[in-house]
mmCIF file of C-alpha atoms in Angstrom:
data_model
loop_
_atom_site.group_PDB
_atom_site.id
_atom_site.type_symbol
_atom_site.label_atom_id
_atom_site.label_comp_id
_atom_site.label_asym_id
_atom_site.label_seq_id
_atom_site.Cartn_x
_atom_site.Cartn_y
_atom_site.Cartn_z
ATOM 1 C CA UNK A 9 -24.915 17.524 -4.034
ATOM 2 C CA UNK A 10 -28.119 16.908 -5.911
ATOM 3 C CA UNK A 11 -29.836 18.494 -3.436
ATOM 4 C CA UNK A 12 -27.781 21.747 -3.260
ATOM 5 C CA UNK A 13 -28.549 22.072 -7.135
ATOM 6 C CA UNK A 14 -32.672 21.703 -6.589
ATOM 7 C CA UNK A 15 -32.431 24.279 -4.606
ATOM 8 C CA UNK A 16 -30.177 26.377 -6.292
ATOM 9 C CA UNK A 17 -32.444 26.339 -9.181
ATOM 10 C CA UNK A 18 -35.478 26.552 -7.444
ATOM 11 C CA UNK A 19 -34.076 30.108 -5.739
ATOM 12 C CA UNK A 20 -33.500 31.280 -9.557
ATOM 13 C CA UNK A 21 -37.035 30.118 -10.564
ATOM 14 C CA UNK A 22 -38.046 32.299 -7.924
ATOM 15 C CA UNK A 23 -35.958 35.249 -8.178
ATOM 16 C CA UNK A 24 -37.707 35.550 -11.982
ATOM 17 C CA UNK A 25 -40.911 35.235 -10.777
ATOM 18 C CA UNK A 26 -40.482 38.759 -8.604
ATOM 19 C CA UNK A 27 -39.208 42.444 -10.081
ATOM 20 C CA UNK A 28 -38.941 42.931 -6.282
ATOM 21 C CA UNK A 29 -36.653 40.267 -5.506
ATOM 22 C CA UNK A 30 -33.019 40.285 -7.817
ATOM 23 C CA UNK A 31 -31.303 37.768 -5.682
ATOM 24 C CA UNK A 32 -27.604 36.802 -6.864
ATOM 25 C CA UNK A 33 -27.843 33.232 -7.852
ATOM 26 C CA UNK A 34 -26.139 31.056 -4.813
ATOM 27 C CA UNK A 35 -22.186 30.607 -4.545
ATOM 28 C CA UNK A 36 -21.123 27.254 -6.633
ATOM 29 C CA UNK A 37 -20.905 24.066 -3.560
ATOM 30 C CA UNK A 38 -17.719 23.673 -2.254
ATOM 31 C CA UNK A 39 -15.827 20.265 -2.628
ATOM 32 C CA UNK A 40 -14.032 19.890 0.807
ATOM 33 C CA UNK A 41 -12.861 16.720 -0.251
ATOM 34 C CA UNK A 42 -10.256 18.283 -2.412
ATOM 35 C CA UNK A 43 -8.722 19.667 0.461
ATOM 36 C CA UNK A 44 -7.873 16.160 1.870
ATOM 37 C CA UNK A 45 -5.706 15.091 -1.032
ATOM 38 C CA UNK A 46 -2.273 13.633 0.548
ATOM 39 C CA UNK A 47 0.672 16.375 -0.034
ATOM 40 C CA UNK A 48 3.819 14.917 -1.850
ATOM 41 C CA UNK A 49 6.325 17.209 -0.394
ATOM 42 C CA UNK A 50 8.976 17.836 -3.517
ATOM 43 C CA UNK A 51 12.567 17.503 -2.056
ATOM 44 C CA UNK A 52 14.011 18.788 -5.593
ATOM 45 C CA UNK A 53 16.875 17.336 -7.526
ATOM 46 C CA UNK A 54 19.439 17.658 -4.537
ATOM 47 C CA UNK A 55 19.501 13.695 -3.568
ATOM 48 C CA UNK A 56 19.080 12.250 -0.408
ATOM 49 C CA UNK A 57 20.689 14.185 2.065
ATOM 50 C CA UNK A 58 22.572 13.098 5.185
ATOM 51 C CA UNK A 59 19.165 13.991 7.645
ATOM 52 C CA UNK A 60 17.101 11.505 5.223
ATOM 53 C CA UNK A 61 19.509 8.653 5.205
ATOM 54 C CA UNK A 62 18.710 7.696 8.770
ATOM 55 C CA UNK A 63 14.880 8.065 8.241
ATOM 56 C CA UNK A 64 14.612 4.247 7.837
ATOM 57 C CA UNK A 65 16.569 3.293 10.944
ATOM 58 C CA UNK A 66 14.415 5.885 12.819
ATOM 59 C CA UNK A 67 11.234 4.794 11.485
ATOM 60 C CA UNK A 68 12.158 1.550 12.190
ATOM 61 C CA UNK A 69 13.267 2.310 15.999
ATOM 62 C CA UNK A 70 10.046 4.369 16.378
ATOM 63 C CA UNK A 71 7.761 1.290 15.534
ATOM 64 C CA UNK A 72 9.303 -0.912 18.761
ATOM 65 C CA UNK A 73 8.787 2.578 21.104
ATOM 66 C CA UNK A 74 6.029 2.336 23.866
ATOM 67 C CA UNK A 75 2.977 4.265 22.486
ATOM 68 C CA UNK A 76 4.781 5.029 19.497
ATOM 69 C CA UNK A 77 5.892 7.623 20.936
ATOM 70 C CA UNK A 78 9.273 8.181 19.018
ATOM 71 C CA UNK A 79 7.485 8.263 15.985
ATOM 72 C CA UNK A 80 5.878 11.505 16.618
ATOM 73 C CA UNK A 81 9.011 13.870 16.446
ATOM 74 C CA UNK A 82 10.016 12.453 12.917
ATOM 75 C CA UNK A 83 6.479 13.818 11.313
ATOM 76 C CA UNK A 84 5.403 17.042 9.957
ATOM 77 C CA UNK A 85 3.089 18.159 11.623
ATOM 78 C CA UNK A 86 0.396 18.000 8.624
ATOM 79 C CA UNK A 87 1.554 14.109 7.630
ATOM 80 C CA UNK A 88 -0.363 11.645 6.511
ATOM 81 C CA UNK A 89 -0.918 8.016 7.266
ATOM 82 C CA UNK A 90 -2.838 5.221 5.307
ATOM 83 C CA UNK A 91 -3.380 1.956 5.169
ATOM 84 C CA UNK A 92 -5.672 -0.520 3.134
ATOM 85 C CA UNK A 93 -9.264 -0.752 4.269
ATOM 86 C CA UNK A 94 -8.924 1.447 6.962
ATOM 87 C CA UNK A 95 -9.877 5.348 7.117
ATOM 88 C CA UNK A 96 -6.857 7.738 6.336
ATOM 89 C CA UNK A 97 -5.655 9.763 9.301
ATOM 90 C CA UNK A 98 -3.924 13.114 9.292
ATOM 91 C CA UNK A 99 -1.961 15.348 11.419
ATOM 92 C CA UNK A 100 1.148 14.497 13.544
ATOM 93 C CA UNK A 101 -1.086 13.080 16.613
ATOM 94 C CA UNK A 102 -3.255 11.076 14.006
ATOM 95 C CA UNK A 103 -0.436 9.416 12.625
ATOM 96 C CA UNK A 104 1.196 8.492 15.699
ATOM 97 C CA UNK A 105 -2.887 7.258 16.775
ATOM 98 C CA UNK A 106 -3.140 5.390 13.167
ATOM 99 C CA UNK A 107 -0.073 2.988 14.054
ATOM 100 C CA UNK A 108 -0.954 2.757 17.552
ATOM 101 C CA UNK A 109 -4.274 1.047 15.740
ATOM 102 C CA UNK A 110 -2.573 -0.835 13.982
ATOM 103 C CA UNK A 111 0.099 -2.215 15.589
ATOM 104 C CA UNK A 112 -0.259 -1.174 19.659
ATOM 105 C CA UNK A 113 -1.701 -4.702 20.494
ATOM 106 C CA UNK A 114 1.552 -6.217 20.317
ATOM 107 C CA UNK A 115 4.166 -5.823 23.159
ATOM 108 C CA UNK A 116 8.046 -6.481 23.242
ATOM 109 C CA UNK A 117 7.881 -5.422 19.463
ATOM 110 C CA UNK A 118 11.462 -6.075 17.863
ATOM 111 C CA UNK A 119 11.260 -5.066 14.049
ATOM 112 C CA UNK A 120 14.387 -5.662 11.397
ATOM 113 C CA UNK A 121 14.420 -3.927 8.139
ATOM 114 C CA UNK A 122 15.278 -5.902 5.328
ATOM 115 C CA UNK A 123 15.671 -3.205 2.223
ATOM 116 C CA UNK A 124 15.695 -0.151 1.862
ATOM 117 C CA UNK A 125 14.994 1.609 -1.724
ATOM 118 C CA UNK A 126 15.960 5.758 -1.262
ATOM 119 C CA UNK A 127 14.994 8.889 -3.574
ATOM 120 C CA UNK A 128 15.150 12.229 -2.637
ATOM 121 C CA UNK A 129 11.648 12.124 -1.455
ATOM 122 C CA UNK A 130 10.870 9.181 -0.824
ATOM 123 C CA UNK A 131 11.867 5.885 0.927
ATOM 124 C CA UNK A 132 10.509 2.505 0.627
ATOM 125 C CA UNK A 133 11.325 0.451 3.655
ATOM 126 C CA UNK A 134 10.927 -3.090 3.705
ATOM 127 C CA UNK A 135 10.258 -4.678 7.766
ATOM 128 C CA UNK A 136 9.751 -7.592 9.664
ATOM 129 C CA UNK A 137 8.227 -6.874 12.943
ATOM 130 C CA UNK A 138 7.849 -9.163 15.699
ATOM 131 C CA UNK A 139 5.722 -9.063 19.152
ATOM 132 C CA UNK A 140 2.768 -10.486 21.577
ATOM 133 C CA UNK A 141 -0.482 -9.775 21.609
ATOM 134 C CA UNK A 142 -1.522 -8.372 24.442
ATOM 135 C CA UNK A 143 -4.459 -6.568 23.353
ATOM 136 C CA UNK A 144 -7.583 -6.823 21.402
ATOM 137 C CA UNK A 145 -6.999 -6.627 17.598
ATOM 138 C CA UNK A 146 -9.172 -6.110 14.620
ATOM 139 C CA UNK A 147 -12.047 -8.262 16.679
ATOM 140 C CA UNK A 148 -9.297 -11.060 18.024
ATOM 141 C CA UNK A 149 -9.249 -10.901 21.477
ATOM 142 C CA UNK A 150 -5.802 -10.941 23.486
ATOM 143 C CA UNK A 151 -3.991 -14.068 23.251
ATOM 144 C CA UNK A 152 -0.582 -14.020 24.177
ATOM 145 C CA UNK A 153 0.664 -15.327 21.051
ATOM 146 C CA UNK A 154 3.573 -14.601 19.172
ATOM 147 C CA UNK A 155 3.079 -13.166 15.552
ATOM 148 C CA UNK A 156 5.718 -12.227 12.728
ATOM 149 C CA UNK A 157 4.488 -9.610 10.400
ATOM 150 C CA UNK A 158 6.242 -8.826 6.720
ATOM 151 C CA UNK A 159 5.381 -5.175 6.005
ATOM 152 C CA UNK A 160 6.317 -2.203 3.902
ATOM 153 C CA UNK A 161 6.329 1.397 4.466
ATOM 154 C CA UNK A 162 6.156 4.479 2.127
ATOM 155 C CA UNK A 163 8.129 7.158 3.651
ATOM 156 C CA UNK A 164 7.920 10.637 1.847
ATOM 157 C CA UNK A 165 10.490 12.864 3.011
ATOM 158 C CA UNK A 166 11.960 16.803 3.599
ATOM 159 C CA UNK A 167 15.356 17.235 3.197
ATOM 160 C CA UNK A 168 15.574 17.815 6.988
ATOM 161 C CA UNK A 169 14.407 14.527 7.493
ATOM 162 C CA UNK A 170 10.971 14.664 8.528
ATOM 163 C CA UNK A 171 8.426 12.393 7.492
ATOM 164 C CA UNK A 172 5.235 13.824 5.104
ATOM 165 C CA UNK A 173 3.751 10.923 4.854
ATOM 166 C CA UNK A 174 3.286 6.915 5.249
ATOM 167 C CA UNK A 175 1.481 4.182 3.655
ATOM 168 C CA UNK A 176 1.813 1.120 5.290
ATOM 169 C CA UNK A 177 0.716 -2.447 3.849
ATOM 170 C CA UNK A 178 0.852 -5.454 5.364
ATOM 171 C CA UNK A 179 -1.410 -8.534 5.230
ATOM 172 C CA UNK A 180 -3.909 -8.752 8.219
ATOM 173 C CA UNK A 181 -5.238 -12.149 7.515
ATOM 174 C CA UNK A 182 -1.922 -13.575 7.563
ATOM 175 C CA UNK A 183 -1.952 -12.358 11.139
ATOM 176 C CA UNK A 184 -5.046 -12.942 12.535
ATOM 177 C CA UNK A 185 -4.179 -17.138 11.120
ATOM 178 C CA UNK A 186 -1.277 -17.054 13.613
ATOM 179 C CA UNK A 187 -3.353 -16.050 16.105
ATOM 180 C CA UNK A 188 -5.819 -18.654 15.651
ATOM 181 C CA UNK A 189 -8.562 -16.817 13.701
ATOM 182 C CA UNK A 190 -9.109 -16.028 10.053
ATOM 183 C CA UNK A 191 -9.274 -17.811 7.090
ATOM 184 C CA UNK A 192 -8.953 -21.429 7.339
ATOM 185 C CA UNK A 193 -6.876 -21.521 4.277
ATOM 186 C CA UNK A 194 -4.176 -19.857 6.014
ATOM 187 C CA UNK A 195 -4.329 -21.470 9.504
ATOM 188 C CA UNK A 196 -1.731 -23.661 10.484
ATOM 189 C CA UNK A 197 0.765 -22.134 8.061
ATOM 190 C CA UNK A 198 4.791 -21.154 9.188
ATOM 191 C CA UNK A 199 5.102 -17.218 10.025
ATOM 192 C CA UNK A 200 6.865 -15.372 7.816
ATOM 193 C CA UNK A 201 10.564 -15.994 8.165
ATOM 194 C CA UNK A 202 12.513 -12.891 10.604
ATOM 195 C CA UNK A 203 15.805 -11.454 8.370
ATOM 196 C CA UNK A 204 19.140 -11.063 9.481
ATOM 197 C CA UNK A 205 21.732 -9.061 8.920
ATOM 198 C CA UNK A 206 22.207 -5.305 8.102
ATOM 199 C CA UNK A 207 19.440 -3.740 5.698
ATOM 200 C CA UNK A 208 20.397 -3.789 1.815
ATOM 201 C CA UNK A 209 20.231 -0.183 0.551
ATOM 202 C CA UNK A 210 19.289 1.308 -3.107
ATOM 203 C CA UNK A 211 19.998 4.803 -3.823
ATOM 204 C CA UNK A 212 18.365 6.189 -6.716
ATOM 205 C CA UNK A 213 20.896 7.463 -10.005
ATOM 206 C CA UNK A 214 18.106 8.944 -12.177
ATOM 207 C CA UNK A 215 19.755 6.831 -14.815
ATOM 208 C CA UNK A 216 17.626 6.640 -18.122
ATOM 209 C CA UNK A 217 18.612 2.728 -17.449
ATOM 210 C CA UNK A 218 15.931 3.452 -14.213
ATOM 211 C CA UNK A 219 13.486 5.485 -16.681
ATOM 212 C CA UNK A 220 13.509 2.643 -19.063
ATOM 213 C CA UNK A 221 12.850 -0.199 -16.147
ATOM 214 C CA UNK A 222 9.455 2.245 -15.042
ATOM 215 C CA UNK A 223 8.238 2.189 -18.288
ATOM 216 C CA UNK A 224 8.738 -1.560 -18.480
ATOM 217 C CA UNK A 225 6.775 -2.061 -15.355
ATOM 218 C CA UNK A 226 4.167 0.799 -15.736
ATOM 219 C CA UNK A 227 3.485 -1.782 -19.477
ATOM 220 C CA UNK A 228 3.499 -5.151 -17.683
ATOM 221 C CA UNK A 229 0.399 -3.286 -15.023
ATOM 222 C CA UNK A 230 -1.379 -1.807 -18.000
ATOM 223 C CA UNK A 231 -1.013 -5.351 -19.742
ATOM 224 C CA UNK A 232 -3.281 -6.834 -16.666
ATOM 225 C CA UNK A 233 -6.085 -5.212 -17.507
ATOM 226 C CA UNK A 234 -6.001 -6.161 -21.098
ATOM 227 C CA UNK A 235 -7.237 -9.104 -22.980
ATOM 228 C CA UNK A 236 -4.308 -10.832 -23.730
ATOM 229 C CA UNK A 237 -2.277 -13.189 -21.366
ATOM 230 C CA UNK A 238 0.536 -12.787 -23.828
ATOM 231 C CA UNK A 239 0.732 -9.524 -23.712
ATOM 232 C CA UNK A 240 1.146 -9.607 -19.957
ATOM 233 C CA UNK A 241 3.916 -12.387 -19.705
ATOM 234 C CA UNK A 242 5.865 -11.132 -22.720
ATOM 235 C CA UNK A 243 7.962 -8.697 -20.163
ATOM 236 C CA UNK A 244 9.219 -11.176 -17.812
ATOM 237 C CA UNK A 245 12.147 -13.239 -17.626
ATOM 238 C CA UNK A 246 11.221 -17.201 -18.632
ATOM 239 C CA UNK A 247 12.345 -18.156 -15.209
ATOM 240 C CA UNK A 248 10.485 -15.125 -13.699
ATOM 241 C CA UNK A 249 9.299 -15.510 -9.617
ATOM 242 C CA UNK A 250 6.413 -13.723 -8.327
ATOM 243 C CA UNK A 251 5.583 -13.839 -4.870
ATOM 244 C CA UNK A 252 2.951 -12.503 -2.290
ATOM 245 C CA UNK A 253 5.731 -12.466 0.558
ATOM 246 C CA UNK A 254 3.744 -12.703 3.485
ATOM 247 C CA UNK A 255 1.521 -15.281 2.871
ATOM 248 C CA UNK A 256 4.792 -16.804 1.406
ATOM 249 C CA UNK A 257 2.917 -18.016 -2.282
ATOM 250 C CA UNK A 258 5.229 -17.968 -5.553
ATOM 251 C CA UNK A 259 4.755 -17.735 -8.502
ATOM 252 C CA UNK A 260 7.996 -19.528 -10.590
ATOM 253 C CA UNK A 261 7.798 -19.374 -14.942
ATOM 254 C CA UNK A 262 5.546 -17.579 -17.052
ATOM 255 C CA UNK A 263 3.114 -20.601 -17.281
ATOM 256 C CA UNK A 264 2.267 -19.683 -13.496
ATOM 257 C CA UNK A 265 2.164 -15.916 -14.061
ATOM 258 C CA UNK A 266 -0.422 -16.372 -17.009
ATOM 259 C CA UNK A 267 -2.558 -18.423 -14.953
ATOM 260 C CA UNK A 268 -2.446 -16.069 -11.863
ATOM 261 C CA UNK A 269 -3.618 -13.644 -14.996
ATOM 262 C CA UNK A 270 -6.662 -15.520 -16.074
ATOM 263 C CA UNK A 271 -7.341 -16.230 -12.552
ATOM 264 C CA UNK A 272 -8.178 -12.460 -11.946
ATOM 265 C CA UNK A 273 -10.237 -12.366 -14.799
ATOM 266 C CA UNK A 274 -12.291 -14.853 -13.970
ATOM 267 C CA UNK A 275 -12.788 -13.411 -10.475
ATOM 268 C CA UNK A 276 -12.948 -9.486 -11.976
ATOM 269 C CA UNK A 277 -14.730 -8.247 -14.663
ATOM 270 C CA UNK A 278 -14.175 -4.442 -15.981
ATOM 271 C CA UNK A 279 -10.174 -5.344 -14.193
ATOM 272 C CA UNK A 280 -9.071 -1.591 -13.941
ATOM 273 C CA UNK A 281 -5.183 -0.918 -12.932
ATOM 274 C CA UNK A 282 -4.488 2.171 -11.457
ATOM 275 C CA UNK A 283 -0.491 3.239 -10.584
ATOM 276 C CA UNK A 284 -0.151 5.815 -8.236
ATOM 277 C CA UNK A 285 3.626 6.352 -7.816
ATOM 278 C CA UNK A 286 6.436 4.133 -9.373
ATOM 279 C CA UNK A 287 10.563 4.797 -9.012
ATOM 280 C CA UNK A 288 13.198 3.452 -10.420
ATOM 281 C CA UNK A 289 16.044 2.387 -8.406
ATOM 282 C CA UNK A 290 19.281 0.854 -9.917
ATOM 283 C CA UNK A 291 17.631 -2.370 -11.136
ATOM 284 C CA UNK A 292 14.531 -2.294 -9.075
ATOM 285 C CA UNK A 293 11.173 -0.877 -9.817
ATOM 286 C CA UNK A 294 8.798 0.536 -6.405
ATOM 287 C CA UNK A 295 5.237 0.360 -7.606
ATOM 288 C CA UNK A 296 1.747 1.186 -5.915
ATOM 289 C CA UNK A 297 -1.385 0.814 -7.468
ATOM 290 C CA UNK A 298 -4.566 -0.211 -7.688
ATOM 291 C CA UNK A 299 -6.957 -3.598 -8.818
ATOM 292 C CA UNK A 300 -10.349 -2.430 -9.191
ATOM 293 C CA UNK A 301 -13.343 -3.696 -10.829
ATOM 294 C CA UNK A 302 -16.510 -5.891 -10.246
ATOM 295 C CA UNK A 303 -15.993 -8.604 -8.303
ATOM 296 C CA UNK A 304 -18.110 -12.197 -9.990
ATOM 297 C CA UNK A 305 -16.295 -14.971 -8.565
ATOM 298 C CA UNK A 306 -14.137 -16.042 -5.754
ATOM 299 C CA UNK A 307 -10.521 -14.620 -5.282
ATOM 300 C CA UNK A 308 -8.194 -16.869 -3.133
ATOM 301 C CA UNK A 309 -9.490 -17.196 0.156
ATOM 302 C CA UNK A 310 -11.964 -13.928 -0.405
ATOM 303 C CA UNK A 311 -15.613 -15.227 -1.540
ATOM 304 C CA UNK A 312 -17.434 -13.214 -3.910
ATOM 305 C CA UNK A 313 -19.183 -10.007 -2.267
ATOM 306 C CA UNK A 314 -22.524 -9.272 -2.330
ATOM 307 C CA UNK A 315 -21.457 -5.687 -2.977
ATOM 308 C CA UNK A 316 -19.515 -7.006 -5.668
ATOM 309 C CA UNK A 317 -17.172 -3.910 -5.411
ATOM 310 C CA UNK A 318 -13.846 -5.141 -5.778
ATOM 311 C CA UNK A 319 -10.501 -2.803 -5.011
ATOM 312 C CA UNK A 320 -7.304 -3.995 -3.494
ATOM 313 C CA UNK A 321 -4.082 -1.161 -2.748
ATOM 314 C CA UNK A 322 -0.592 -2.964 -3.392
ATOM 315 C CA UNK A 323 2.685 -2.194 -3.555
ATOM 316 C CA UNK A 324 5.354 -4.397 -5.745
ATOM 317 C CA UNK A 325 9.278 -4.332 -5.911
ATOM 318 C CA UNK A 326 10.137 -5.758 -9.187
ATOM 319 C CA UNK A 327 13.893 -6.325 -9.996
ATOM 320 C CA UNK A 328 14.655 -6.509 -13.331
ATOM 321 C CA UNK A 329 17.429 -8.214 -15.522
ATOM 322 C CA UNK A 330 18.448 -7.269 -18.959
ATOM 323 C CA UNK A 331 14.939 -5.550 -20.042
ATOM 324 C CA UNK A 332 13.420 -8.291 -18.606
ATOM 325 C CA UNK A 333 11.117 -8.568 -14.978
ATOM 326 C CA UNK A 334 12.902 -11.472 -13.525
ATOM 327 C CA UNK A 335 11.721 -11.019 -9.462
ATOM 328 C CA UNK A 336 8.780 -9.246 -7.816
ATOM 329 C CA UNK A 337 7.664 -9.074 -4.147
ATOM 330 C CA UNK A 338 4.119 -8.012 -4.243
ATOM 331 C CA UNK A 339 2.294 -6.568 -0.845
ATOM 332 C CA UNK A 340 -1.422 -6.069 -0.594
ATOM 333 C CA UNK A 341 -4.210 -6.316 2.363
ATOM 334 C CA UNK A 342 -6.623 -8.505 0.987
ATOM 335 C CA UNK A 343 -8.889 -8.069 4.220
ATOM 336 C CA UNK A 344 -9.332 -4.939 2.575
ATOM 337 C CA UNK A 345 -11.967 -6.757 0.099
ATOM 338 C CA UNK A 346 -14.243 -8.428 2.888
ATOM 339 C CA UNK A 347 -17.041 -6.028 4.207
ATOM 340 C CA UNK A 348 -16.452 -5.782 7.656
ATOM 341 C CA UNK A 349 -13.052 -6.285 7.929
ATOM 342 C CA UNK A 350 -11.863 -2.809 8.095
ATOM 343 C CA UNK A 351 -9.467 -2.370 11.204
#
């Protein structure tokens, strides 16, 4: 960019120095970038219709296909696909190439959803996906092991039931342990445990009860990157439980919660929160944001970068009980954080 400017001023200098030569000064640089944003299709105020109530099902039916190839004919074919710490891909094919990434090394893939929270253009699909690896994955080479993976998808959805866009979040490290590899904090620990049963499901009311429970949330984030671990446990219930789900850690009381507060303070300075998109669903709050900030100390199992760059993408469920956040599930990649572990 710099470098477009030098010479756009240089032409100018030029241009004056010449009666002979009235050039137009050059056309302002183009940000392509901007063209790559992620497109939020807007369903409108109509609910969810009959199309989008078996998008989860679907989704979920597409992610055990061979080659993922079911998934395909339930995306637009401009969707979008992310996931934390690895590149964004686009377009129906690059989608359907993105999970195939991601998840193509395991074979006789079962997956059961768990919950299912519904808008009218968006779902939030909570899944438990079992399989073998078969393949090479993220540097592990095949083993033939079993794995159990706790993940969450961000569906945005047309009325017509086609999927816009997904953002998928799941916790790699957690993985790779179960195959053998990976942090040694995490090796030898159970898999996440497989549901049962049929999938709760949470259709939005747009209830200012919902509006209320966003605002509570949206407070409790903001209250992270503050100063005060007060002002960050006053929102929850005494008897509050947070938990990282796959890696199966609690949190139980606010005593816990503040210390998992100055924890990240003394591993982050300049702690920035960042919320992206939050609903409110009957008593439950869908959250995904951002951690950011300058990494100067050790963060779990993550050492302290030499970069010192710090961001992680999560996404939270918090259930709340009488103006009060009593549960949260919290989902986040921290691979994302360790240079060179980018899927």
């Amino acid at each position: 960019m710099r470098s477009i400017l030098l010479l756009g001023v240089a032409g100018l200098l030029l241009g004056a120095c010449s009666s002979d030569n009235a050039a137009s000064p050059p056309p302002a640089p183009v940000d392509w970038h901007a063209f790559d944003l992620p497109r939020h299709f807007d369903a409108g105020a109509s609910g969810v219709t009959v199309s989008e109530r078996q998008v989860a099902e679907q989704y979920a039916a597409a992610l055990t296909s061979p080659g993922f190839a079911a998934l395909g004919p339930k995306l637009d074919s401009d969707a979008h696909f992310q996931f934390p710490g690895s590149a964004d891909a686009r377009a129906r094919d690059g989608v359907v190439q993105a999970h195939e990434k991601l998840l193509g090394a395991f074979d006789k893939r079962a997956v059961v959803v768990s919950r299912v929270w519904r808008t009218a253009n968006e779902q939030t699909v909570e899944w438990t996906l079992t399989g073998v690896q078969t393949k090479d994955w993220m540097g592990v080479a095949a083993t033939q092991k079993p794995v159990v993976i706790r993940g969450i998808s961000l569906l945005w959805t047309k009325d017509d039931g086609t999927i816009t866009d997904v953002h998928v979040v799941f916790d790699t490290a957690v993985v790779k342990a179960q195959l053998g590899t990976g942090p040694k904090e995490l090796l030898g620990a159970p898999p996440p445990a497989v549901p049962s049963g049929a999938p709760q499901v949470f259709d939005q009311a747009s209830t200012p009860e919902e509006a209320g429970n966003v605002a509570i949330v949206r407070s409790w984030l903001d209250a992270l990157e503050g100063n005060s671990d007060a002002a960050y446990v006053a929102p929850l219930t005494d008897d509050v439980a947070v938990e990282a789900v796959e890696r199966q850690q609690q949190q139980h009381g606010k005593d816990e919660v503040r210390a998992y507060f100055k924890a990240m303070h003394k591993a982050i300075g300049q702690l920035d929160t960042t919320v992206d998109n939050t609903w409110g669903i009957g008593q439950f709050v869908v959250v995904e944001y951002t951690i950011a900030g300058e990494q100067i100390g050790p963060l779990s199992w993550v050492p302290a970068q030499r970069d010192k760059v710090f961001r992680l993408d999560m996404v939270s469920i918090a259930e709340l009980s009488g103006g009060k956040i009593a549960h949260v599930w919290r989902y986040d990649n921290p691979g994302q954080m360790v240079t060179g572990s980018n899927p």
